[in-house]
Amino acid sequence: ADRNGRDVMVRLLYGARNSLLIGIAAALLTTLLATLVGLLAGFYGRWVDAVARSALDVIWAFPVVLLGVALGTALALGGLTVGPIDLAAGSIAISIAVIAVVYVPYMARPIRGEVLALRERDFVAAARAQGASATRTMAGELLPNLAPTIVVLAPLMVANAILLEAALSFLGVGVVPPDPSWGNMIDAGVERLVTAPHLAIAPGLMLVLSVLALNVFGDGVRDALDRRGGAAWEAERP
């Protein structure tokens, strides 16, 4: 049991639910945003590419944890309201949004590079010659060819999102207690590392095993499907 008499194993299971939910949801949102930005920037080029690259470079310039803590702290105090979207302070959705935005450049840049190469291929020129619109060309010609790269990057993004969620929760700007996550369980266990080391070691071990498993899975997918996608990720990995 922890200092409040709560079962550590039960909290590990509920913490896993929160950590995996945030990690997977953030990775899916990152994939959606990065694919959209990469497609538009690579296909249209010119000022669209310049604006997209500038925005990505601004996010890229900050260390991931530092930017995540800054955004998490700002949004944890007042929440986030954008049009019909209203995220209350302390909501899990805020952690998902912060992690998703922070990791967009690390996925959008490889996708943009792929699009820049693909848009010069003959099948894209043939689609344009047949009168296909830009939207149809991107959705019907470019996006299927980007699928291997996206499939390769997605598991690695989930692993990085889970790791960042744990870091944010450990620093107090992620999942808010009493809701459990592996990050805030490690934070609570650090205070009793000498007398009750299992309180920090158990969630830390779960975090390490989960991230390691996802990275091994991602490497296997990379080797099986798309070595170029894996090489692009290694080049862009923080």
C-alpha atoms as a printed R data frame, in Angstrom:
    type eleno elety resid chain resno       x      y       z
1   ATOM     1    CA   ALA     A     1   0.000  0.000   0.000
2   ATOM     2    CA   ASP     A     2   1.044  3.616  -0.479
3   ATOM     3    CA   ARG     A     3   1.127  6.297   2.240
4   ATOM     4    CA   ASN     A     4  -2.660  6.686   2.056
5   ATOM     5    CA   GLY     A     5  -3.330  2.953   2.339
6   ATOM     6    CA   ARG     A     6  -4.258  2.532  -1.343
7   ATOM     7    CA   ASP     A     7  -3.366 -0.695  -3.128
8   ATOM     8    CA   VAL     A     8  -0.299 -0.092  -5.309
9   ATOM     9    CA   MET     A     9  -1.157 -2.848  -7.799
10  ATOM    10    CA   VAL     A    10  -4.641 -1.439  -8.365
11  ATOM    11    CA   ARG     A    11  -3.205  2.042  -8.851
12  ATOM    12    CA   LEU     A    12  -0.666  0.599 -11.293
13  ATOM    13    CA   LEU     A    13  -3.521 -0.798 -13.371
14  ATOM    14    CA   TYR     A    14  -5.528  2.422 -13.287
15  ATOM    15    CA   GLY     A    15  -2.353  4.403 -13.901
16  ATOM    16    CA   ALA     A    16  -1.670  2.215 -16.932
17  ATOM    17    CA   ARG     A    17  -5.110  3.044 -18.260
18  ATOM    18    CA   ASN     A    18  -4.467  6.783 -17.974
19  ATOM    19    CA   SER     A    19  -0.903  6.636 -19.274
20  ATOM    20    CA   LEU     A    20  -1.749  4.435 -22.249
21  ATOM    21    CA   LEU     A    21  -4.901  6.420 -23.033
22  ATOM    22    CA   ILE     A    22  -2.986  9.694 -23.083
23  ATOM    23    CA   GLY     A    23  -0.073  8.190 -25.013
24  ATOM    24    CA   ILE     A    24  -2.185  6.551 -27.712
25  ATOM    25    CA   ALA     A    25  -4.599  9.483 -28.074
26  ATOM    26    CA   ALA     A    26  -1.737 11.997 -28.254
27  ATOM    27    CA   ALA     A    27   0.077  9.865 -30.841
28  ATOM    28    CA   LEU     A    28  -3.083  9.609 -32.967
29  ATOM    29    CA   LEU     A    29  -3.612 13.373 -32.779
30  ATOM    30    CA   THR     A    30   0.058 13.982 -33.591
31  ATOM    31    CA   THR     A    31  -0.216 11.653 -36.588
32  ATOM    32    CA   LEU     A    32  -3.321 13.455 -37.857
33  ATOM    33    CA   LEU     A    33  -1.834 16.946 -37.478
34  ATOM    34    CA   ALA     A    34   1.604 15.964 -38.798
35  ATOM    35    CA   THR     A    35   0.142 14.211 -41.838
36  ATOM    36    CA   LEU     A    36  -2.036 17.215 -42.649
37  ATOM    37    CA   VAL     A    37   0.806 19.714 -42.221
38  ATOM    38    CA   GLY     A    38   3.309 17.545 -44.090
39  ATOM    39    CA   LEU     A    39   0.945 16.945 -46.997
40  ATOM    40    CA   LEU     A    40   0.009 20.599 -47.420
41  ATOM    41    CA   ALA     A    41   3.550 21.902 -47.013
42  ATOM    42    CA   GLY     A    42   5.125 19.344 -49.327
43  ATOM    43    CA   PHE     A    43   2.447 19.429 -52.022
44  ATOM    44    CA   TYR     A    44   1.820 23.159 -52.339
45  ATOM    45    CA   GLY     A    45   5.333 24.405 -51.511
46  ATOM    46    CA   ARG     A    46   6.077 28.132 -51.785
47  ATOM    47    CA   TRP     A    47   4.456 30.256 -49.079
48  ATOM    48    CA   VAL     A    48   2.466 27.342 -47.614
49  ATOM    49    CA   ASP     A    49   5.690 25.414 -47.116
50  ATOM    50    CA   ALA     A    50   7.452 28.495 -45.748
51  ATOM    51    CA   VAL     A    51   4.723 29.161 -43.156
52  ATOM    52    CA   ALA     A    52   4.529 25.504 -42.140
53  ATOM    53    CA   ARG     A    53   8.313 25.158 -41.836
54  ATOM    54    CA   SER     A    54   8.528 28.337 -39.762
55  ATOM    55    CA   ALA     A    55   5.843 27.090 -37.353
56  ATOM    56    CA   LEU     A    56   7.513 23.689 -37.078
57  ATOM    57    CA   ASP     A    57  10.922 25.284 -36.514
58  ATOM    58    CA   VAL     A    58   9.546 27.368 -33.632
59  ATOM    59    CA   ILE     A    59   8.276 24.225 -31.884
60  ATOM    60    CA   TRP     A    60  11.444 22.318 -32.844
61  ATOM    61    CA   ALA     A    61  13.635 25.005 -31.243
62  ATOM    62    CA   PHE     A    62  12.410 24.188 -27.717
63  ATOM    63    CA   PRO     A    63  13.382 21.041 -25.793
64  ATOM    64    CA   VAL     A    64  10.405 18.688 -25.672
65  ATOM    65    CA   VAL     A    65  10.101 18.498 -21.877
66  ATOM    66    CA   LEU     A    66  10.639 22.240 -21.406
67  ATOM    67    CA   LEU     A    67   7.963 23.147 -23.951
68  ATOM    68    CA   GLY     A    68   5.615 20.520 -22.537
69  ATOM    69    CA   VAL     A    69   6.040 21.849 -18.991
70  ATOM    70    CA   ALA     A    70   5.508 25.446 -20.146
71  ATOM    71    CA   LEU     A    71   2.327 24.630 -22.078
72  ATOM    72    CA   GLY     A    72   1.077 22.228 -19.409
73  ATOM    73    CA   THR     A    73   1.560 24.806 -16.654
74  ATOM    74    CA   ALA     A    74  -0.173 27.563 -18.620
75  ATOM    75    CA   LEU     A    75  -3.152 25.390 -19.577
76  ATOM    76    CA   ALA     A    76  -3.396 23.691 -16.169
77  ATOM    77    CA   LEU     A    77  -4.125 27.060 -14.556
78  ATOM    78    CA   GLY     A    78  -6.869 28.346 -16.853
79  ATOM    79    CA   GLY     A    79  -7.802 25.492 -19.161
80  ATOM    80    CA   LEU     A    80  -8.189 25.946 -22.902
81  ATOM    81    CA   THR     A    81 -11.099 27.409 -24.839
82  ATOM    82    CA   VAL     A    82 -10.950 27.551 -28.642
83  ATOM    83    CA   GLY     A    83 -14.349 28.151 -30.225
84  ATOM    84    CA   PRO     A    84 -16.650 25.249 -29.271
85  ATOM    85    CA   ILE     A    85 -13.736 23.361 -27.693
86  ATOM    86    CA   ASP     A    86 -13.551 23.863 -23.930
87  ATOM    87    CA   LEU     A    87 -10.967 21.894 -21.944
88  ATOM    88    CA   ALA     A    88 -11.227 22.318 -18.195
89  ATOM    89    CA   ALA     A    89  -8.107 22.784 -16.068
90  ATOM    90    CA   GLY     A    90  -6.732 19.452 -14.903
91  ATOM    91    CA   SER     A    91  -8.421 17.539 -17.718
92  ATOM    92    CA   ILE     A    92  -6.632 14.591 -19.309
93  ATOM    93    CA   ALA     A    93  -7.483 16.159 -22.674
94  ATOM    94    CA   ILE     A    94  -5.058 19.005 -21.894
95  ATOM    95    CA   SER     A    95  -2.186 16.548 -21.504
96  ATOM    96    CA   ILE     A    96  -3.183 14.902 -24.785
97  ATOM    97    CA   ALA     A    97  -3.264 18.249 -26.611
98  ATOM    98    CA   VAL     A    98   0.074 19.425 -25.183
99  ATOM    99    CA   ILE     A    99   1.913 16.198 -26.018
100 ATOM   100    CA   ALA     A   100   0.376 16.057 -29.498
101 ATOM   101    CA   VAL     A   101   1.435 19.604 -30.401
102 ATOM   102    CA   VAL     A   102   4.947 19.206 -28.990
103 ATOM   103    CA   TYR     A   103   5.685 16.145 -31.142
104 ATOM   104    CA   VAL     A   104   4.155 17.363 -34.421
105 ATOM   105    CA   PRO     A   105   7.484 18.570 -35.932
106 ATOM   106    CA   TYR     A   106   9.177 15.227 -35.294
107 ATOM   107    CA   MET     A   107   6.644 13.497 -37.517
108 ATOM   108    CA   ALA     A   108   5.663 16.279 -39.923
109 ATOM   109    CA   ARG     A   109   9.196 16.865 -41.189
110 ATOM   110    CA   PRO     A   110   9.790 13.281 -42.438
111 ATOM   111    CA   ILE     A   111   6.322 13.253 -44.019
112 ATOM   112    CA   ARG     A   112   6.985 16.578 -45.733
113 ATOM   113    CA   GLY     A   113  10.238 15.201 -47.110
114 ATOM   114    CA   GLU     A   114   8.421 12.157 -48.500
115 ATOM   115    CA   VAL     A   115   5.780 14.361 -50.140
116 ATOM   116    CA   LEU     A   116   8.439 16.568 -51.748
117 ATOM   117    CA   ALA     A   117   9.913 13.457 -53.382
118 ATOM   118    CA   LEU     A   118   6.580 11.884 -54.317
119 ATOM   119    CA   ARG     A   119   5.035 14.961 -55.932
120 ATOM   120    CA   GLU     A   120   7.622 14.794 -58.731
121 ATOM   121    CA   ARG     A   121   6.750 11.175 -59.594
122 ATOM   122    CA   ASP     A   122   4.990 10.212 -62.822
123 ATOM   123    CA   PHE     A   123   1.785  8.975 -61.162
124 ATOM   124    CA   VAL     A   124   1.209 12.417 -59.615
125 ATOM   125    CA   ALA     A   125   1.777 14.100 -62.965
126 ATOM   126    CA   ALA     A   126  -0.647 11.623 -64.562
127 ATOM   127    CA   ALA     A   127  -3.314 12.386 -61.959
128 ATOM   128    CA   ARG     A   128  -2.933 16.108 -62.594
129 ATOM   129    CA   ALA     A   129  -3.104 15.551 -66.363
130 ATOM   130    CA   GLN     A   130  -6.404 13.716 -65.884
131 ATOM   131    CA   GLY     A   131  -7.808 16.757 -64.098
132 ATOM   132    CA   ALA     A   132  -7.641 15.496 -60.523
133 ATOM   133    CA   SER     A   133  -7.986 18.234 -57.920
134 ATOM   134    CA   ALA     A   134  -5.296 18.930 -55.343
135 ATOM   135    CA   THR     A   135  -7.383 17.310 -52.611
136 ATOM   136    CA   ARG     A   136  -8.002 14.201 -54.689
137 ATOM   137    CA   THR     A   137  -4.338 13.958 -55.634
138 ATOM   138    CA   MET     A   138  -3.207 14.195 -52.023
139 ATOM   139    CA   ALA     A   139  -5.848 11.762 -50.734
140 ATOM   140    CA   GLY     A   140  -5.789  9.281 -53.602
141 ATOM   141    CA   GLU     A   141  -2.184  9.339 -54.786
142 ATOM   142    CA   LEU     A   142   0.127 10.684 -52.085
143 ATOM   143    CA   LEU     A   143  -1.501  9.479 -48.868
144 ATOM   144    CA   PRO     A   144  -1.443  5.736 -49.770
145 ATOM   145    CA   ASN     A   145   2.266  6.037 -50.543
146 ATOM   146    CA   LEU     A   146   2.847  7.711 -47.173
147 ATOM   147    CA   ALA     A   147   1.152  4.865 -45.282
148 ATOM   148    CA   PRO     A   148   4.362  2.826 -44.714
149 ATOM   149    CA   THR     A   149   6.152  5.840 -43.241
150 ATOM   150    CA   ILE     A   150   3.190  6.677 -41.001
151 ATOM   151    CA   VAL     A   151   2.866  3.055 -39.835
152 ATOM   152    CA   VAL     A   152   6.574  2.995 -38.988
153 ATOM   153    CA   LEU     A   153   6.510  6.246 -37.030
154 ATOM   154    CA   ALA     A   154   3.235  5.697 -35.140
155 ATOM   155    CA   PRO     A   155   4.427  3.108 -32.556
156 ATOM   156    CA   LEU     A   156   7.493  5.205 -31.808
157 ATOM   157    CA   MET     A   157   5.290  8.252 -31.300
158 ATOM   158    CA   VAL     A   158   3.153  6.301 -28.812
159 ATOM   159    CA   ALA     A   159   6.271  5.344 -26.824
160 ATOM   160    CA   ASN     A   160   7.541  8.930 -26.771
161 ATOM   161    CA   ALA     A   161   4.096 10.264 -25.820
162 ATOM   162    CA   ILE     A   162   3.853  7.853 -22.865
163 ATOM   163    CA   LEU     A   163   7.325  8.862 -21.736
164 ATOM   164    CA   LEU     A   164   6.543 12.579 -21.967
165 ATOM   165    CA   GLU     A   165   3.237 12.085 -20.125
166 ATOM   166    CA   ALA     A   166   5.113 10.410 -17.287
167 ATOM   167    CA   ALA     A   167   7.616 13.272 -17.192
168 ATOM   168    CA   LEU     A   168   4.860 15.902 -17.108
169 ATOM   169    CA   SER     A   169   2.932 14.036 -14.385
170 ATOM   170    CA   PHE     A   170   6.145 13.619 -12.392
171 ATOM   171    CA   LEU     A   171   6.678 17.387 -12.575
172 ATOM   172    CA   GLY     A   172   3.073 18.087 -11.590
173 ATOM   173    CA   VAL     A   173   1.649 19.388 -14.881
174 ATOM   174    CA   GLY     A   174   0.178 16.166 -16.268
175 ATOM   175    CA   VAL     A   175  -2.416 13.905 -14.652
176 ATOM   176    CA   VAL     A   176  -3.539 15.548 -11.430
177 ATOM   177    CA   PRO     A   177  -3.750 13.449  -8.223
178 ATOM   178    CA   PRO     A   178  -5.721 11.645  -6.909
179 ATOM   179    CA   ASP     A   179  -6.070 10.290 -10.472
180 ATOM   180    CA   PRO     A   180  -3.165  7.868 -10.912
181 ATOM   181    CA   SER     A   181  -0.582  7.747 -13.664
182 ATOM   182    CA   TRP     A   182   2.819  6.165 -13.667
183 ATOM   183    CA   GLY     A   183   4.450  9.598 -13.580
184 ATOM   184    CA   ASN     A   184   2.737 10.921 -10.455
185 ATOM   185    CA   MET     A   185   3.106  7.507  -8.772
186 ATOM   186    CA   ILE     A   186   6.872  7.736  -9.287
187 ATOM   187    CA   ASP     A   187   6.786 11.284  -7.923
188 ATOM   188    CA   ALA     A   188   4.965 10.108  -4.793
189 ATOM   189    CA   GLY     A   189   7.299  7.141  -4.388
190 ATOM   190    CA   VAL     A   190  10.478  9.220  -4.593
191 ATOM   191    CA   GLU     A   191   9.678 10.717  -1.190
192 ATOM   192    CA   ARG     A   192   9.955  7.229   0.359
193 ATOM   193    CA   LEU     A   193  12.649  5.772  -1.850
194 ATOM   194    CA   VAL     A   194  14.697  4.586   1.154
195 ATOM   195    CA   THR     A   195  11.945  3.119   3.325
196 ATOM   196    CA   ALA     A   196   9.560  1.883   0.573
197 ATOM   197    CA   PRO     A   197  11.423  1.738  -2.764
198 ATOM   198    CA   HIS     A   198   8.719 -0.373  -4.404
199 ATOM   199    CA   LEU     A   199   6.430  2.685  -4.547
200 ATOM   200    CA   ALA     A   200   8.731  4.252  -7.186
201 ATOM   201    CA   ILE     A   201  10.302  1.123  -8.666
202 ATOM   202    CA   ALA     A   202   7.004 -0.589  -9.596
203 ATOM   203    CA   PRO     A   203   5.577  2.233 -11.769
204 ATOM   204    CA   GLY     A   204   9.053  3.002 -13.107
205 ATOM   205    CA   LEU     A   205   9.489 -0.608 -14.186
206 ATOM   206    CA   MET     A   206   6.073 -0.604 -15.873
207 ATOM   207    CA   LEU     A   207   7.002  2.574 -17.732
208 ATOM   208    CA   VAL     A   208  10.359  1.177 -18.875
209 ATOM   209    CA   LEU     A   209   8.851 -2.118 -20.043
210 ATOM   210    CA   SER     A   210   6.017 -0.404 -21.931
211 ATOM   211    CA   VAL     A   211   8.282  2.075 -23.727
212 ATOM   212    CA   LEU     A   212  10.837 -0.649 -24.484
213 ATOM   213    CA   ALA     A   213   8.142 -2.940 -25.894
214 ATOM   214    CA   LEU     A   214   6.761 -0.187 -28.129
215 ATOM   215    CA   ASN     A   215  10.235  0.735 -29.384
216 ATOM   216    CA   VAL     A   216  11.040 -2.906 -30.172
217 ATOM   217    CA   PHE     A   217   7.702 -3.231 -31.934
218 ATOM   218    CA   GLY     A   218   8.352 -0.036 -33.881
219 ATOM   219    CA   ASP     A   219  11.803 -1.253 -34.923
220 ATOM   220    CA   GLY     A   220  10.268 -4.526 -36.104
221 ATOM   221    CA   VAL     A   221   7.655 -2.688 -38.153
222 ATOM   222    CA   ARG     A   222  10.371 -0.467 -39.597
223 ATOM   223    CA   ASP     A   223  12.487 -3.427 -40.650
224 ATOM   224    CA   ALA     A   224   9.496 -5.251 -42.115
225 ATOM   225    CA   LEU     A   225   7.800 -2.415 -43.976
226 ATOM   226    CA   ASP     A   226   9.889  0.628 -44.652
227 ATOM   227    CA   ARG     A   227  13.580  1.042 -43.945
228 ATOM   228    CA   ARG     A   228  13.529  4.541 -45.363
229 ATOM   229    CA   GLY     A   229  10.834  5.546 -42.866
230 ATOM   230    CA   GLY     A   230  12.977  4.197 -40.042
231 ATOM   231    CA   ALA     A   231  16.009  6.061 -41.304
232 ATOM   232    CA   ALA     A   232  13.981  9.259 -41.533
233 ATOM   233    CA   TRP     A   233  12.824  8.816 -37.936
234 ATOM   234    CA   GLU     A   234  16.381  8.241 -36.724
235 ATOM   235    CA   ALA     A   235  17.400 11.453 -38.473
236 ATOM   236    CA   GLU     A   236  14.534 13.430 -36.943
237 ATOM   237    CA   ARG     A   237  14.413 11.786 -33.483
238 ATOM   238    CA   PRO     A   238  15.138 14.295 -30.646
